[in-house]
């Protein structure tokens, strides 16, 4: 089987759902169920004989060691992370604990497990670490896009914690021989994204007639990658990536934040017009910029395109339209997440009743 950490989060749950739909190989999902981890994302596979869930923190090395012994995986895909910049500014402790200490403990227990495998299984084993383009820092308007060789220059506590975890992964490969792979992705969007990130936040606020808060002048540039393209790229790296290598994964869609919001508003005007017929863009409000806000990210994904023959399939507008349709069709999921109802759902459906340990 494969073991996925953070499989109840946004990208992790999309990966698990895609994997179960396309593969016969079982998945063990290990998730601590912090605020952004939502078991309701995975209700459709909950009863599948190919899906197992363990309520565990990657920083709990004793429990991780027991899980590796009981459910020996041929690969680990490590999504588990605190990932919101604003939250990292307000409370960096949790980011250091999960992203740095958690990754270290996971690596250490994985290395212990890997060393005890028979030689054939040792050669086949992979540890895929999913990271972010934010470790590279910020680009100027004319700077070339981030490449795998770009120097690290993290500017937020979140980015710094992910950079530290990347370095630990690299060290465990070079020091102990653990067969690792690392990916850096650009901004993801798609179904099941917690409504603190730009696209689900703007969608939720717009549909509820609330202001659409845009930081500063809104001219910050991000590269946008639909989560389905990201999941496909991760599968390609897992199966064909060269051990010890890093691969950048981008959507090749650089867009200013204000343009994202205006495009989103235009699509909602078409797909779900307001009762008063006012355009959603009238709700846009400019707010004070966040401290240390990176101006531009851009990903050069030429390496994964050349070496692994992966390219993104969704344009930004097609992916955004699909995403908005999902949120419109799944309003109850959004309401439950925003209200905290899914926490009550977890308590009613005690994870110990549906988990493995």
Short mmCIF file of C-alpha atoms in Angstrom, two decimals:
data_model
loop_
_atom_site.label_atom_id
_atom_site.label_comp_id
_atom_site.label_asym_id
_atom_site.label_seq_id
_atom_site.Cartn_x
_atom_site.Cartn_y
_atom_site.Cartn_z
CA UNK A 1 0.00 0.00 0.00
CA UNK A 2 0.93 3.66 0.01
CA UNK A 3 0.82 5.88 3.09
CA UNK A 4 -0.43 9.46 2.73
CA UNK A 5 0.04 12.01 5.51
CA UNK A 6 -2.44 14.87 5.68
CA UNK A 7 -4.90 13.01 3.47
CA UNK A 8 -7.91 14.78 5.00
CA UNK A 9 -6.64 18.20 3.91
CA UNK A 10 -7.29 19.95 0.62
CA UNK A 11 -4.58 18.55 -1.66
CA UNK A 12 -4.24 15.32 0.30
CA UNK A 13 -7.93 14.43 0.09
CA UNK A 14 -8.00 15.15 -3.65
CA UNK A 15 -4.97 12.87 -4.03
CA UNK A 16 -6.59 10.06 -2.01
CA UNK A 17 -9.88 10.31 -3.95
CA UNK A 18 -8.05 10.26 -7.28
CA UNK A 19 -5.85 7.36 -6.20
CA UNK A 20 -8.77 5.20 -5.03
CA UNK A 21 -10.62 5.93 -8.28
CA UNK A 22 -7.67 4.97 -10.49
CA UNK A 23 -5.68 2.31 -8.62
CA UNK A 24 -6.28 -1.00 -6.89
CA UNK A 25 -3.46 -0.36 -4.41
CA UNK A 26 -4.74 0.49 -0.89
CA UNK A 27 -4.13 3.83 0.83
CA UNK A 28 -3.47 4.47 4.51
CA UNK A 29 -4.40 8.06 5.33
CA UNK A 30 -2.64 9.46 8.43
CA UNK A 31 -4.09 12.79 9.56
CA UNK A 32 -4.15 14.72 12.84
CA UNK A 33 -7.49 16.37 11.88
CA UNK A 34 -6.47 19.91 12.75
CA UNK A 35 -8.86 22.71 11.71
CA UNK A 36 -8.30 22.20 7.95
CA UNK A 37 -8.44 18.40 8.01
CA UNK A 38 -11.94 17.22 7.15
CA UNK A 39 -12.99 13.57 7.07
CA UNK A 40 -16.17 14.57 5.22
CA UNK A 41 -13.96 15.16 2.16
CA UNK A 42 -13.47 11.40 2.06
CA UNK A 43 -16.97 10.13 2.83
CA UNK A 44 -17.25 8.63 -0.65
CA UNK A 45 -14.35 6.22 0.03
CA UNK A 46 -14.85 5.69 3.75
CA UNK A 47 -16.23 2.17 3.29
CA UNK A 48 -13.83 1.15 0.54
CA UNK A 49 -11.72 -1.92 1.44
CA UNK A 50 -8.79 -0.07 -0.17
CA UNK A 51 -8.99 2.89 2.22
CA UNK A 52 -7.70 2.98 5.80
CA UNK A 53 -7.60 5.95 8.15
CA UNK A 54 -5.38 6.58 11.16
CA UNK A 55 -6.00 9.55 13.44
CA UNK A 56 -2.38 10.46 14.19
CA UNK A 57 0.02 13.38 14.26
CA UNK A 58 3.20 12.95 12.20
CA UNK A 59 5.09 14.39 15.18
CA UNK A 60 4.02 11.37 17.26
CA UNK A 61 6.94 9.18 16.30
CA UNK A 62 5.86 6.27 18.48
CA UNK A 63 2.50 5.97 16.77
CA UNK A 64 4.05 6.53 13.33
CA UNK A 65 6.48 3.69 14.02
CA UNK A 66 3.62 1.38 15.00
CA UNK A 67 1.67 2.28 11.85
CA UNK A 68 4.67 1.58 9.62
CA UNK A 69 5.14 -1.81 11.25
CA UNK A 70 1.45 -2.78 11.06
CA UNK A 71 0.73 -1.41 7.58
CA UNK A 72 4.08 -1.52 5.73
CA UNK A 73 3.93 0.90 2.77
CA UNK A 74 5.93 0.81 -0.45
CA UNK A 75 5.82 4.63 -0.54
CA UNK A 76 4.97 7.63 1.63
CA UNK A 77 3.50 10.85 0.21
CA UNK A 78 3.95 13.57 2.82
CA UNK A 79 1.31 16.32 2.54
CA UNK A 80 0.77 16.99 6.25
CA UNK A 81 1.58 20.62 6.98
CA UNK A 82 0.31 23.86 8.39
CA UNK A 83 0.01 25.94 5.24
CA UNK A 84 -1.62 29.36 5.68
CA UNK A 85 0.69 32.39 5.66
CA UNK A 86 -1.60 34.64 7.71
CA UNK A 87 -1.93 32.02 10.43
CA UNK A 88 1.84 31.56 10.45
CA UNK A 89 2.30 35.28 11.08
CA UNK A 90 -0.13 35.24 14.01
CA UNK A 91 1.07 31.93 15.49
CA UNK A 92 4.28 30.43 14.07
CA UNK A 93 4.65 27.81 16.81
CA UNK A 94 2.24 25.33 15.20
CA UNK A 95 4.10 25.66 11.89
CA UNK A 96 7.43 24.78 13.46
CA UNK A 97 5.87 21.89 15.36
CA UNK A 98 4.12 20.28 12.38
CA UNK A 99 6.26 21.27 9.42
CA UNK A 100 9.69 20.98 11.02
CA UNK A 101 9.44 18.66 14.03
CA UNK A 102 6.70 16.56 12.41
CA UNK A 103 8.68 16.07 9.22
CA UNK A 104 11.83 15.25 11.19
CA UNK A 105 10.06 12.60 13.27
CA UNK A 106 8.40 11.14 10.17
CA UNK A 107 11.73 10.97 8.36
CA UNK A 108 13.47 9.36 11.30
CA UNK A 109 10.83 6.66 11.77
CA UNK A 110 10.65 6.09 8.01
CA UNK A 111 14.41 5.62 7.82
CA UNK A 112 14.27 3.09 10.65
CA UNK A 113 11.47 1.23 8.80
CA UNK A 114 13.23 1.44 5.40
CA UNK A 115 16.52 0.08 6.69
CA UNK A 116 14.78 -3.08 7.91
CA UNK A 117 13.17 -3.85 4.54
CA UNK A 118 14.45 -6.65 2.28
CA UNK A 119 16.83 -5.32 -0.36
CA UNK A 120 14.34 -5.50 -3.24
CA UNK A 121 11.74 -3.52 -1.30
CA UNK A 122 14.37 -1.04 -0.12
CA UNK A 123 15.23 -0.26 -3.74
CA UNK A 124 11.57 0.24 -4.65
CA UNK A 125 10.61 2.38 -1.64
CA UNK A 126 10.02 6.15 -2.09
CA UNK A 127 9.42 9.08 0.28
CA UNK A 128 7.74 11.93 -1.63
CA UNK A 129 7.80 15.27 0.20
CA UNK A 130 5.25 17.81 -1.05
CA UNK A 131 6.51 21.38 -0.62
CA UNK A 132 5.76 24.87 -1.93
CA UNK A 133 7.19 27.53 -4.22
CA UNK A 134 7.12 29.96 -1.28
CA UNK A 135 10.46 28.61 -0.04
CA UNK A 136 12.12 30.49 -2.91
CA UNK A 137 10.95 33.92 -1.74
CA UNK A 138 9.67 36.71 -3.97
CA UNK A 139 10.35 37.67 -7.60
CA UNK A 140 10.51 41.04 -9.30
CA UNK A 141 8.35 41.73 -12.37
CA UNK A 142 11.10 40.80 -14.83
CA UNK A 143 12.84 38.05 -12.88
CA UNK A 144 12.98 34.53 -14.35
CA UNK A 145 10.63 31.98 -12.81
CA UNK A 146 11.73 29.76 -9.92
CA UNK A 147 13.76 26.75 -11.00
CA UNK A 148 14.81 23.76 -8.92
CA UNK A 149 18.23 25.41 -8.53
CA UNK A 150 16.86 28.74 -7.25
CA UNK A 151 18.31 29.67 -3.85
CA UNK A 152 15.95 29.53 -0.88
CA UNK A 153 14.82 32.88 0.53
CA UNK A 154 11.66 32.26 2.61
CA UNK A 155 9.90 35.42 3.81
CA UNK A 156 7.14 34.14 6.11
CA UNK A 157 7.18 31.77 9.08
CA UNK A 158 5.19 29.31 6.95
CA UNK A 159 7.73 29.45 4.10
CA UNK A 160 10.64 29.18 6.54
CA UNK A 161 9.13 26.10 8.18
CA UNK A 162 8.64 24.42 4.78
CA UNK A 163 12.20 25.34 3.77
CA UNK A 164 13.46 23.70 6.96
CA UNK A 165 11.48 20.55 6.20
CA UNK A 166 12.89 20.48 2.65
CA UNK A 167 16.42 20.63 4.03
CA UNK A 168 15.70 17.77 6.44
CA UNK A 169 14.43 15.64 3.56
CA UNK A 170 17.56 16.40 1.55
CA UNK A 171 19.77 15.60 4.54
CA UNK A 172 18.10 12.25 5.16
CA UNK A 173 18.70 11.28 1.55
CA UNK A 174 22.34 12.35 1.46
CA UNK A 175 23.25 11.18 4.97
CA UNK A 176 21.24 7.98 5.35
CA UNK A 177 20.40 7.08 1.77
CA UNK A 178 16.62 7.35 2.22
CA UNK A 179 15.15 7.37 -1.32
CA UNK A 180 13.42 10.75 -1.27
CA UNK A 181 11.74 12.97 -3.84
CA UNK A 182 10.67 16.59 -3.32
CA UNK A 183 8.16 18.71 -5.23
CA UNK A 184 7.47 22.43 -5.10
CA UNK A 185 4.04 23.47 -6.31
CA UNK A 186 2.47 26.83 -7.08
CA UNK A 187 -0.92 28.03 -5.75
CA UNK A 188 -3.45 25.19 -5.87
CA UNK A 189 -7.20 25.59 -6.24
CA UNK A 190 -10.12 23.21 -6.66
CA UNK A 191 -12.67 21.25 -4.62
CA UNK A 192 -12.47 20.81 -0.83
CA UNK A 193 -10.20 23.82 -0.22
CA UNK A 194 -10.66 25.36 3.22
CA UNK A 195 -12.22 28.84 2.88
CA UNK A 196 -9.27 30.80 4.20
CA UNK A 197 -7.41 30.70 0.85
CA UNK A 198 -8.10 33.28 -1.85
CA UNK A 199 -10.48 31.49 -4.23
CA UNK A 200 -12.76 29.69 -1.72
CA UNK A 201 -12.76 32.77 0.56
CA UNK A 202 -13.81 35.09 -2.25
CA UNK A 203 -16.40 32.60 -3.45
CA UNK A 204 -17.91 32.17 0.02
CA UNK A 205 -17.95 35.91 0.73
CA UNK A 206 -19.40 36.79 -2.67
CA UNK A 207 -22.25 34.30 -2.41
CA UNK A 208 -23.07 35.66 1.03
CA UNK A 209 -22.91 39.33 0.02
CA UNK A 210 -19.84 40.03 2.14
CA UNK A 211 -16.89 42.27 1.20
CA UNK A 212 -14.16 40.71 -0.94
CA UNK A 213 -10.95 41.77 0.87
CA UNK A 214 -8.00 42.29 -1.48
CA UNK A 215 -4.58 42.92 0.08
CA UNK A 216 -2.82 46.18 -0.86
CA UNK A 217 -3.20 47.05 -4.52
CA UNK A 218 -4.04 43.46 -5.49
CA UNK A 219 -1.17 43.35 -7.99
CA UNK A 220 0.61 40.42 -6.33
CA UNK A 221 1.23 37.72 -8.94
CA UNK A 222 0.78 33.99 -8.40
CA UNK A 223 0.98 30.96 -10.67
CA UNK A 224 -2.25 28.91 -10.44
CA UNK A 225 -2.39 25.11 -10.61
CA UNK A 226 -5.60 23.09 -10.52
CA UNK A 227 -5.39 20.44 -7.82
CA UNK A 228 -6.20 17.62 -10.30
CA UNK A 229 -3.13 18.58 -12.36
CA UNK A 230 -1.04 18.67 -9.20
CA UNK A 231 -2.21 15.18 -8.19
CA UNK A 232 -1.37 13.82 -11.64
CA UNK A 233 2.10 15.35 -11.42
CA UNK A 234 2.70 13.82 -8.00
CA UNK A 235 1.79 10.38 -9.30
CA UNK A 236 4.24 10.85 -12.16
CA UNK A 237 7.03 11.90 -9.78
CA UNK A 238 6.28 9.00 -7.44
CA UNK A 239 6.49 6.40 -10.19
CA UNK A 240 9.20 7.86 -12.44
CA UNK A 241 11.08 10.59 -10.57
CA UNK A 242 14.81 10.24 -10.00
CA UNK A 243 15.67 9.57 -6.36
CA UNK A 244 17.14 12.58 -4.59
CA UNK A 245 15.75 15.03 -7.14
CA UNK A 246 13.41 18.01 -6.82
CA UNK A 247 10.65 18.83 -9.31
CA UNK A 248 8.77 22.12 -9.63
CA UNK A 249 5.07 21.78 -10.49
CA UNK A 250 3.27 24.80 -11.91
CA UNK A 251 0.17 25.61 -13.92
CA UNK A 252 1.84 28.07 -16.31
CA UNK A 253 -0.85 30.62 -15.42
CA UNK A 254 0.62 33.75 -13.81
CA UNK A 255 -2.25 35.99 -12.71
CA UNK A 256 -2.49 39.06 -10.47
CA UNK A 257 -4.64 38.54 -7.38
CA UNK A 258 -7.04 41.31 -8.40
CA UNK A 259 -7.48 39.67 -11.80
CA UNK A 260 -8.28 36.36 -10.09
CA UNK A 261 -10.97 38.06 -8.02
CA UNK A 262 -12.45 39.93 -10.98
CA UNK A 263 -12.49 36.78 -13.14
CA UNK A 264 -14.14 34.88 -10.30
CA UNK A 265 -16.75 37.64 -9.94
CA UNK A 266 -17.48 37.60 -13.66
CA UNK A 267 -18.01 33.84 -13.65
CA UNK A 268 -20.30 34.05 -10.62
CA UNK A 269 -22.31 36.81 -12.35
CA UNK A 270 -22.95 34.26 -15.08
CA UNK A 271 -23.34 31.11 -12.98
CA UNK A 272 -25.19 32.43 -9.92
CA UNK A 273 -26.27 36.07 -10.36
CA UNK A 274 -27.17 38.13 -7.31
CA UNK A 275 -30.85 38.69 -6.61
CA UNK A 276 -30.39 42.46 -6.96
CA UNK A 277 -28.40 41.92 -10.19
CA UNK A 278 -25.49 44.00 -8.89
CA UNK A 279 -22.13 42.63 -10.12
CA UNK A 280 -20.15 40.69 -7.54
CA UNK A 281 -17.15 42.92 -8.32
CA UNK A 282 -18.95 45.75 -6.47
CA UNK A 283 -18.08 43.87 -3.27
CA UNK A 284 -14.30 44.20 -3.82
CA UNK A 285 -12.66 46.04 -0.92
CA UNK A 286 -8.96 46.89 -0.64
CA UNK A 287 -7.43 46.24 2.79
CA UNK A 288 -4.04 46.85 4.38
CA UNK A 289 -1.42 44.51 2.93
CA UNK A 290 -0.11 41.66 5.05
CA UNK A 291 3.39 42.06 6.58
CA UNK A 292 6.16 40.87 4.25
CA UNK A 293 3.74 39.96 1.46
CA UNK A 294 5.69 38.39 -1.42
CA UNK A 295 5.08 40.29 -4.65
CA UNK A 296 5.38 37.56 -7.26
CA UNK A 297 5.79 33.79 -7.55
CA UNK A 298 6.37 32.01 -10.84
CA UNK A 299 7.26 28.38 -11.48
CA UNK A 300 9.46 27.07 -14.27
CA UNK A 301 8.17 23.50 -14.61
CA UNK A 302 10.35 22.66 -17.62
CA UNK A 303 12.21 19.90 -15.74
CA UNK A 304 9.15 17.78 -14.99
CA UNK A 305 7.83 18.40 -18.50
CA UNK A 306 11.09 17.28 -20.12
CA UNK A 307 12.05 14.42 -17.84
CA UNK A 308 8.68 12.98 -16.82
CA UNK A 309 6.45 14.15 -19.70
CA UNK A 310 3.93 15.87 -17.44
CA UNK A 311 2.10 19.07 -18.40
CA UNK A 312 -0.93 20.76 -16.83
CA UNK A 313 -4.20 20.12 -18.66
CA UNK A 314 -6.51 22.76 -17.18
CA UNK A 315 -6.42 26.39 -18.25
CA UNK A 316 -7.00 28.84 -15.41
CA UNK A 317 -10.48 29.79 -16.61
CA UNK A 318 -11.59 26.17 -17.20
CA UNK A 319 -10.24 25.12 -13.82
CA UNK A 320 -11.79 28.11 -12.08
CA UNK A 321 -15.17 27.46 -13.71
CA UNK A 322 -15.05 23.81 -12.54
CA UNK A 323 -14.08 24.94 -9.05
CA UNK A 324 -16.91 27.46 -8.77
CA UNK A 325 -19.39 24.87 -10.04
CA UNK A 326 -18.21 22.49 -7.33
CA UNK A 327 -18.67 25.12 -4.60
CA UNK A 328 -22.11 26.06 -5.92
CA UNK A 329 -23.15 22.40 -6.00
CA UNK A 330 -21.68 21.69 -2.55
CA UNK A 331 -22.89 24.65 -0.51
CA UNK A 332 -23.62 22.39 2.47
CA UNK A 333 -19.95 21.33 2.62
CA UNK A 334 -18.91 24.98 2.76
CA UNK A 335 -21.50 25.82 5.42
CA UNK A 336 -20.44 22.89 7.58
CA UNK A 337 -16.76 23.83 7.34
CA UNK A 338 -17.34 27.51 8.06
CA UNK A 339 -19.68 26.77 10.96
CA UNK A 340 -17.50 24.09 12.50
CA UNK A 341 -20.23 21.51 11.97
CA UNK A 342 -17.68 19.05 10.61
CA UNK A 343 -15.98 19.08 14.04
CA UNK A 344 -19.27 17.94 15.56
CA UNK A 345 -19.50 15.32 12.82
CA UNK A 346 -16.07 14.01 13.76
CA UNK A 347 -17.10 13.83 17.41
CA UNK A 348 -20.30 11.95 16.51
CA UNK A 349 -18.29 9.58 14.31
CA UNK A 350 -15.47 8.92 16.75
CA UNK A 351 -12.31 8.50 14.65
CA UNK A 352 -11.35 5.53 16.79
CA UNK A 353 -14.33 3.69 15.34
CA UNK A 354 -13.14 4.15 11.76
CA UNK A 355 -9.39 4.34 12.18
CA UNK A 356 -6.47 1.97 12.37
CA UNK A 357 -3.61 2.08 14.82
#
